[in-house]
Amino acid sequence: MGTDISGCLEYRASEDGGGTAWHTAHGLGSLNDTRNYDAFGCLFGVRDYADFRPLAAGRGLPADASVALSARFARLGEWYGADGFHSTTWITWAQVKTVDWDEPAEKPDSRLHEYRRTPNGLRMTGKSAWSPAFAEAVGLERGEDREWPEGREWLVGDTLYRSVTLRRGDAVTDTGEWQPVWKAMETLAAQHGDGHVRLVVWFDDRPRRRGRIPRGVRQASPGADRVRSANFLHRLWVR
């Protein structure tokens, strides 16, 4: 069972009768539907194995959410209950623009980074929360939680294990899956203002379903495709 993200972009605009209101612009799935725990942790504090200080964690559904988003949330609650999704939060384009992407995480990644030696040098093969071979080599008991100092390395067989502290830019790269989201927010902000554009997100942990998955609900992560279980989210956004 994994964790997947859903959400939408909103903008605030003037109403004909006076005042302003938030409106839904894009479903997040049309811009980014990738399962990336480093990004989830860096941005929203979800699956934060890399120990980032989250930018926008636990803010909840905005009290002034758009009519369309409020209605969809009501349907989510009716269909799946309050436990069907979690960690709802939001971030404005004004906040995203000020992020220091060189800022390091608060501690080294809780997963050791694994590398293999190749003729062209080291090649990263993954991140390990638990490796039996490594545990045996260093005398680590199952369930034992240790913090390793930054940069420490162990060569076990042909695998190099290294303790690494990530930067925000490692989790949310300048060419990665979040760039279409930032571009869409930037475009909306050019019309409505930086503080009047926001991304609202929530997460679900339901098991993945097998079979044909509608466009917009397929997830991906390094080395494997991830399929979102919440097919209902696709139906919500295309109505």
mmCIF file of C-alpha atoms in Angstrom:
data_model
loop_
_atom_site.group_PDB
_atom_site.id
_atom_site.type_symbol
_atom_site.label_atom_id
_atom_site.label_comp_id
_atom_site.label_asym_id
_atom_site.label_seq_id
_atom_site.Cartn_x
_atom_site.Cartn_y
_atom_site.Cartn_z
ATOM 1 C CA MET A 1 0.000 0.000 0.000
ATOM 2 C CA GLY A 2 1.396 3.408 -0.947
ATOM 3 C CA THR A 3 0.426 7.041 -0.639
ATOM 4 C CA ASP A 4 -0.817 9.086 -3.601
ATOM 5 C CA ILE A 5 -1.570 12.760 -4.058
ATOM 6 C CA SER A 6 -4.614 14.526 -5.506
ATOM 7 C CA GLY A 7 -5.502 18.173 -5.672
ATOM 8 C CA CYS A 8 -6.354 21.208 -7.729
ATOM 9 C CA LEU A 9 -5.200 24.721 -8.536
ATOM 10 C CA GLU A 10 -7.410 27.617 -7.491
ATOM 11 C CA TYR A 11 -7.358 31.339 -8.243
ATOM 12 C CA ARG A 12 -9.146 34.244 -6.596
ATOM 13 C CA ALA A 13 -10.948 36.728 -8.816
ATOM 14 C CA SER A 14 -13.406 39.586 -8.485
ATOM 15 C CA GLU A 15 -17.110 38.809 -8.664
ATOM 16 C CA ASP A 16 -19.594 40.750 -10.763
ATOM 17 C CA GLY A 17 -21.577 41.694 -7.695
ATOM 18 C CA GLY A 18 -18.513 42.871 -5.782
ATOM 19 C CA GLY A 19 -16.018 41.066 -3.585
ATOM 20 C CA THR A 20 -13.804 38.150 -4.556
ATOM 21 C CA ALA A 21 -14.108 34.371 -4.592
ATOM 22 C CA TRP A 22 -11.879 31.375 -5.280
ATOM 23 C CA HIS A 23 -12.405 29.331 -8.442
ATOM 24 C CA THR A 24 -11.033 25.941 -9.549
ATOM 25 C CA ALA A 25 -8.600 26.115 -12.482
ATOM 26 C CA HIS A 26 -6.956 22.686 -12.974
ATOM 27 C CA GLY A 27 -7.044 19.261 -11.406
ATOM 28 C CA LEU A 28 -3.563 18.306 -10.218
ATOM 29 C CA GLY A 29 -3.710 14.977 -12.064
ATOM 30 C CA SER A 30 -3.592 16.741 -15.444
ATOM 31 C CA LEU A 31 -0.273 18.344 -14.447
ATOM 32 C CA ASN A 32 1.460 15.885 -12.128
ATOM 33 C CA ASP A 33 0.326 12.424 -11.040
ATOM 34 C CA THR A 34 3.698 11.059 -9.894
ATOM 35 C CA ARG A 35 4.198 9.297 -6.571
ATOM 36 C CA ASN A 36 7.365 10.879 -5.165
ATOM 37 C CA TYR A 37 7.742 10.620 -1.405
ATOM 38 C CA ASP A 38 10.719 12.985 -1.246
ATOM 39 C CA ALA A 39 8.616 15.694 -2.888
ATOM 40 C CA PHE A 40 5.589 14.888 -0.714
ATOM 41 C CA GLY A 41 7.741 15.276 2.397
ATOM 42 C CA CYS A 42 9.562 18.392 1.261
ATOM 43 C CA LEU A 43 6.404 20.220 0.270
ATOM 44 C CA PHE A 44 3.683 18.862 2.545
ATOM 45 C CA GLY A 45 5.244 16.726 5.301
ATOM 46 C CA VAL A 46 3.768 13.447 4.002
ATOM 47 C CA ARG A 47 6.044 10.355 3.943
ATOM 48 C CA ASP A 48 8.877 12.655 4.994
ATOM 49 C CA TYR A 49 11.585 9.992 5.153
ATOM 50 C CA ALA A 50 14.182 12.569 4.091
ATOM 51 C CA ASP A 51 13.450 14.705 7.204
ATOM 52 C CA PHE A 52 12.686 18.003 5.490
ATOM 53 C CA ARG A 53 11.074 20.932 7.239
ATOM 54 C CA PRO A 54 7.784 20.864 5.301
ATOM 55 C CA LEU A 55 6.792 24.003 3.460
ATOM 56 C CA ALA A 56 3.042 23.668 3.948
ATOM 57 C CA ALA A 57 1.917 20.799 6.153
ATOM 58 C CA GLY A 58 -1.422 20.216 7.855
ATOM 59 C CA ARG A 59 -3.219 23.416 6.902
ATOM 60 C CA GLY A 60 -6.472 21.644 6.092
ATOM 61 C CA LEU A 61 -9.010 22.514 3.433
ATOM 62 C CA PRO A 62 -9.136 26.316 3.007
ATOM 63 C CA ALA A 63 -12.185 27.798 4.700
ATOM 64 C CA ASP A 64 -12.843 29.821 1.543
ATOM 65 C CA ALA A 65 -12.319 26.946 -0.919
ATOM 66 C CA SER A 66 -14.041 27.268 -4.275
ATOM 67 C CA VAL A 67 -17.599 26.030 -4.605
ATOM 68 C CA ALA A 68 -16.469 23.243 -6.948
ATOM 69 C CA LEU A 69 -13.736 22.012 -4.596
ATOM 70 C CA SER A 70 -16.017 22.150 -1.554
ATOM 71 C CA ALA A 71 -18.622 20.064 -3.400
ATOM 72 C CA ARG A 72 -16.039 17.479 -4.434
ATOM 73 C CA PHE A 73 -14.748 17.210 -0.885
ATOM 74 C CA ALA A 74 -18.284 16.624 0.320
ATOM 75 C CA ARG A 75 -18.640 13.758 -2.163
ATOM 76 C CA LEU A 76 -15.294 12.287 -1.093
ATOM 77 C CA GLY A 77 -16.509 12.272 2.490
ATOM 78 C CA GLU A 78 -19.792 10.620 1.525
ATOM 79 C CA TRP A 79 -18.088 7.901 -0.506
ATOM 80 C CA TYR A 80 -15.056 7.090 1.624
ATOM 81 C CA GLY A 81 -15.551 8.720 5.014
ATOM 82 C CA ALA A 82 -13.190 10.973 6.910
ATOM 83 C CA ASP A 83 -10.453 8.317 6.907
ATOM 84 C CA GLY A 84 -10.484 7.883 3.139
ATOM 85 C CA PHE A 85 -8.040 10.722 2.615
ATOM 86 C CA HIS A 86 -5.721 12.749 4.826
ATOM 87 C CA SER A 87 -3.122 15.524 5.191
ATOM 88 C CA THR A 88 -5.158 18.098 3.272
ATOM 89 C CA THR A 89 -3.218 21.323 2.897
ATOM 90 C CA TRP A 90 -2.471 24.180 0.515
ATOM 91 C CA ILE A 91 0.290 26.508 -0.649
ATOM 92 C CA THR A 92 0.179 29.771 -2.620
ATOM 93 C CA TRP A 93 2.308 30.688 -5.599
ATOM 94 C CA ALA A 94 3.718 33.579 -3.536
ATOM 95 C CA GLN A 95 5.094 31.002 -1.075
ATOM 96 C CA VAL A 96 6.458 28.712 -3.772
ATOM 97 C CA LYS A 97 8.319 31.636 -5.365
ATOM 98 C CA THR A 98 10.270 32.309 -2.164
ATOM 99 C CA VAL A 99 11.450 28.720 -1.563
ATOM 100 C CA ASP A 100 15.193 28.221 -1.162
ATOM 101 C CA TRP A 101 15.662 25.020 -3.149
ATOM 102 C CA ASP A 102 19.218 24.727 -1.839
ATOM 103 C CA GLU A 103 17.985 24.401 1.746
ATOM 104 C CA PRO A 104 19.054 21.051 3.210
ATOM 105 C CA ALA A 105 16.840 18.678 5.145
ATOM 106 C CA GLU A 106 17.037 18.921 8.913
ATOM 107 C CA LYS A 107 18.750 15.523 9.224
ATOM 108 C CA PRO A 108 20.244 12.905 6.914
ATOM 109 C CA ASP A 109 17.746 10.800 5.002
ATOM 110 C CA SER A 110 16.350 8.016 7.198
ATOM 111 C CA ARG A 111 16.919 5.668 4.232
ATOM 112 C CA LEU A 112 20.473 4.821 3.286
ATOM 113 C CA HIS A 113 21.254 5.515 -0.363
ATOM 114 C CA GLU A 114 22.486 2.481 -2.287
ATOM 115 C CA TYR A 115 25.040 2.551 -5.094
ATOM 116 C CA ARG A 116 26.667 -0.053 -7.353
ATOM 117 C CA ARG A 117 30.123 0.271 -8.813
ATOM 118 C CA THR A 118 30.144 0.381 -12.623
ATOM 119 C CA PRO A 119 32.891 1.043 -15.206
ATOM 120 C CA ASN A 120 31.619 4.632 -15.304
ATOM 121 C CA GLY A 121 31.668 5.073 -11.537
ATOM 122 C CA LEU A 122 28.992 4.750 -8.876
ATOM 123 C CA ARG A 123 25.394 4.337 -9.975
ATOM 124 C CA MET A 124 22.573 4.943 -7.516
ATOM 125 C CA THR A 125 20.217 1.970 -7.385
ATOM 126 C CA GLY A 126 17.779 2.981 -4.662
ATOM 127 C CA LYS A 127 17.141 4.003 -1.079
ATOM 128 C CA SER A 128 16.884 1.418 1.648
ATOM 129 C CA ALA A 129 14.874 1.708 4.841
ATOM 130 C CA TRP A 130 15.911 -1.860 5.670
ATOM 131 C CA SER A 131 18.533 -4.104 4.080
ATOM 132 C CA PRO A 132 19.215 -7.535 5.604
ATOM 133 C CA ALA A 133 22.737 -7.559 4.156
ATOM 134 C CA PHE A 134 23.553 -4.148 5.601
ATOM 135 C CA ALA A 135 21.943 -4.969 8.956
ATOM 136 C CA GLU A 136 24.016 -8.115 9.282
ATOM 137 C CA ALA A 137 27.218 -6.274 8.341
ATOM 138 C CA VAL A 138 26.788 -3.554 10.993
ATOM 139 C CA GLY A 139 24.957 -5.578 13.658
ATOM 140 C CA LEU A 140 21.624 -3.817 13.279
ATOM 141 C CA GLU A 141 18.601 -5.556 14.805
ATOM 142 C CA ARG A 142 15.299 -5.597 12.924
ATOM 143 C CA GLY A 143 13.185 -2.699 14.103
ATOM 144 C CA GLU A 144 16.208 -0.855 15.490
ATOM 145 C CA ASP A 145 16.270 2.778 14.413
ATOM 146 C CA ARG A 146 19.633 4.500 14.111
ATOM 147 C CA GLU A 147 20.656 7.886 12.791
ATOM 148 C CA TRP A 148 23.814 7.757 10.704
ATOM 149 C CA PRO A 149 26.087 10.808 10.321
ATOM 150 C CA GLU A 150 26.095 12.614 6.995
ATOM 151 C CA GLY A 151 28.513 11.141 4.484
ATOM 152 C CA ARG A 152 29.231 7.892 6.303
ATOM 153 C CA GLU A 153 29.671 4.945 3.924
ATOM 154 C CA TRP A 154 29.732 1.153 4.105
ATOM 155 C CA LEU A 155 30.739 -1.237 1.326
ATOM 156 C CA VAL A 156 28.816 -4.506 1.691
ATOM 157 C CA GLY A 157 29.522 -6.912 -1.143
ATOM 158 C CA ASP A 158 29.203 -4.898 -4.333
ATOM 159 C CA THR A 159 26.786 -2.376 -2.808
ATOM 160 C CA LEU A 160 27.882 0.935 -1.306
ATOM 161 C CA TYR A 161 25.563 2.345 1.378
ATOM 162 C CA ARG A 162 25.818 6.069 2.099
ATOM 163 C CA SER A 163 24.123 8.417 4.559
ATOM 164 C CA VAL A 164 22.959 11.484 2.594
ATOM 165 C CA THR A 165 21.258 14.765 3.477
ATOM 166 C CA LEU A 166 18.976 15.867 0.645
ATOM 167 C CA ARG A 167 18.353 19.425 -0.489
ATOM 168 C CA ARG A 168 14.900 20.630 -1.440
ATOM 169 C CA GLY A 169 16.101 20.790 -5.026
ATOM 170 C CA ASP A 170 16.919 17.078 -4.902
ATOM 171 C CA ALA A 171 13.315 16.285 -3.981
ATOM 172 C CA VAL A 172 11.656 18.812 -6.290
ATOM 173 C CA THR A 173 13.996 19.192 -9.239
ATOM 174 C CA ASP A 174 14.001 22.056 -11.710
ATOM 175 C CA THR A 175 13.238 19.640 -14.569
ATOM 176 C CA GLY A 176 10.975 17.197 -12.731
ATOM 177 C CA GLU A 177 7.305 16.404 -12.447
ATOM 178 C CA TRP A 178 6.433 19.496 -10.400
ATOM 179 C CA GLN A 179 7.502 21.969 -13.080
ATOM 180 C CA PRO A 180 4.179 21.810 -15.012
ATOM 181 C CA VAL A 181 2.414 22.639 -11.737
ATOM 182 C CA TRP A 182 4.654 25.620 -11.051
ATOM 183 C CA LYS A 183 4.274 26.825 -14.643
ATOM 184 C CA ALA A 184 0.490 26.654 -14.437
ATOM 185 C CA MET A 185 0.519 28.554 -11.133
ATOM 186 C CA GLU A 186 2.866 31.165 -12.576
ATOM 187 C CA THR A 187 0.579 31.655 -15.565
ATOM 188 C CA LEU A 188 -2.467 32.109 -13.338
ATOM 189 C CA ALA A 189 -0.527 34.475 -11.074
ATOM 190 C CA ALA A 190 0.344 36.720 -14.026
ATOM 191 C CA GLN A 191 -3.374 37.419 -14.316
ATOM 192 C CA HIS A 192 -4.588 37.216 -10.727
ATOM 193 C CA GLY A 193 -1.537 37.934 -8.529
ATOM 194 C CA ASP A 194 0.925 35.726 -6.665
ATOM 195 C CA GLY A 195 -1.117 35.622 -3.463
ATOM 196 C CA HIS A 196 -4.325 34.810 -5.322
ATOM 197 C CA VAL A 197 -3.217 31.466 -6.752
ATOM 198 C CA ARG A 198 -2.886 28.327 -4.632
ATOM 199 C CA LEU A 199 -2.483 24.590 -4.847
ATOM 200 C CA VAL A 200 -4.782 22.516 -2.621
ATOM 201 C CA VAL A 201 -3.772 18.864 -2.096
ATOM 202 C CA TRP A 202 -4.804 15.771 -0.162
ATOM 203 C CA PHE A 203 -3.497 12.217 0.048
ATOM 204 C CA ASP A 204 -4.887 8.675 0.139
ATOM 205 C CA ASP A 205 -3.427 5.320 1.203
ATOM 206 C CA ARG A 206 -5.858 2.880 -0.393
ATOM 207 C CA PRO A 207 -4.437 -0.236 -2.092
ATOM 208 C CA ARG A 208 -3.884 -0.049 -5.811
ATOM 209 C CA ARG A 209 -6.513 -1.562 -8.071
ATOM 210 C CA ARG A 210 -5.704 -3.814 -10.991
ATOM 211 C CA GLY A 211 -7.118 -3.504 -14.459
ATOM 212 C CA ARG A 212 -7.502 -0.672 -16.887
ATOM 213 C CA ILE A 213 -6.881 2.655 -15.204
ATOM 214 C CA PRO A 214 -8.373 5.872 -16.615
ATOM 215 C CA ARG A 215 -5.975 8.532 -17.765
ATOM 216 C CA GLY A 216 -4.922 10.824 -14.959
ATOM 217 C CA VAL A 217 -4.762 8.247 -12.185
ATOM 218 C CA ARG A 218 -1.543 6.393 -13.065
ATOM 219 C CA GLN A 219 1.357 6.956 -10.708
ATOM 220 C CA ALA A 220 5.072 6.481 -11.274
ATOM 221 C CA SER A 221 8.188 6.251 -9.169
ATOM 222 C CA PRO A 222 11.787 5.352 -10.009
ATOM 223 C CA GLY A 223 11.893 1.749 -11.173
ATOM 224 C CA ALA A 224 8.181 0.981 -11.061
ATOM 225 C CA ASP A 225 4.814 2.320 -12.145
ATOM 226 C CA ARG A 226 2.377 3.020 -9.358
ATOM 227 C CA VAL A 227 -1.359 2.899 -9.999
ATOM 228 C CA ARG A 228 -3.673 5.040 -7.995
ATOM 229 C CA SER A 229 -6.403 3.154 -6.253
ATOM 230 C CA ALA A 230 -8.745 6.093 -6.053
ATOM 231 C CA ASN A 231 -10.314 5.852 -9.511
ATOM 232 C CA PHE A 232 -13.167 7.922 -8.193
ATOM 233 C CA LEU A 233 -10.945 11.015 -8.254
ATOM 234 C CA HIS A 234 -10.757 10.814 -12.016
ATOM 235 C CA ARG A 235 -14.529 10.726 -12.239
ATOM 236 C CA LEU A 236 -14.788 13.746 -9.965
ATOM 237 C CA TRP A 237 -12.508 15.906 -12.073
ATOM 238 C CA VAL A 238 -14.010 15.029 -15.435
ATOM 239 C CA ARG A 239 -17.618 15.701 -14.431
#
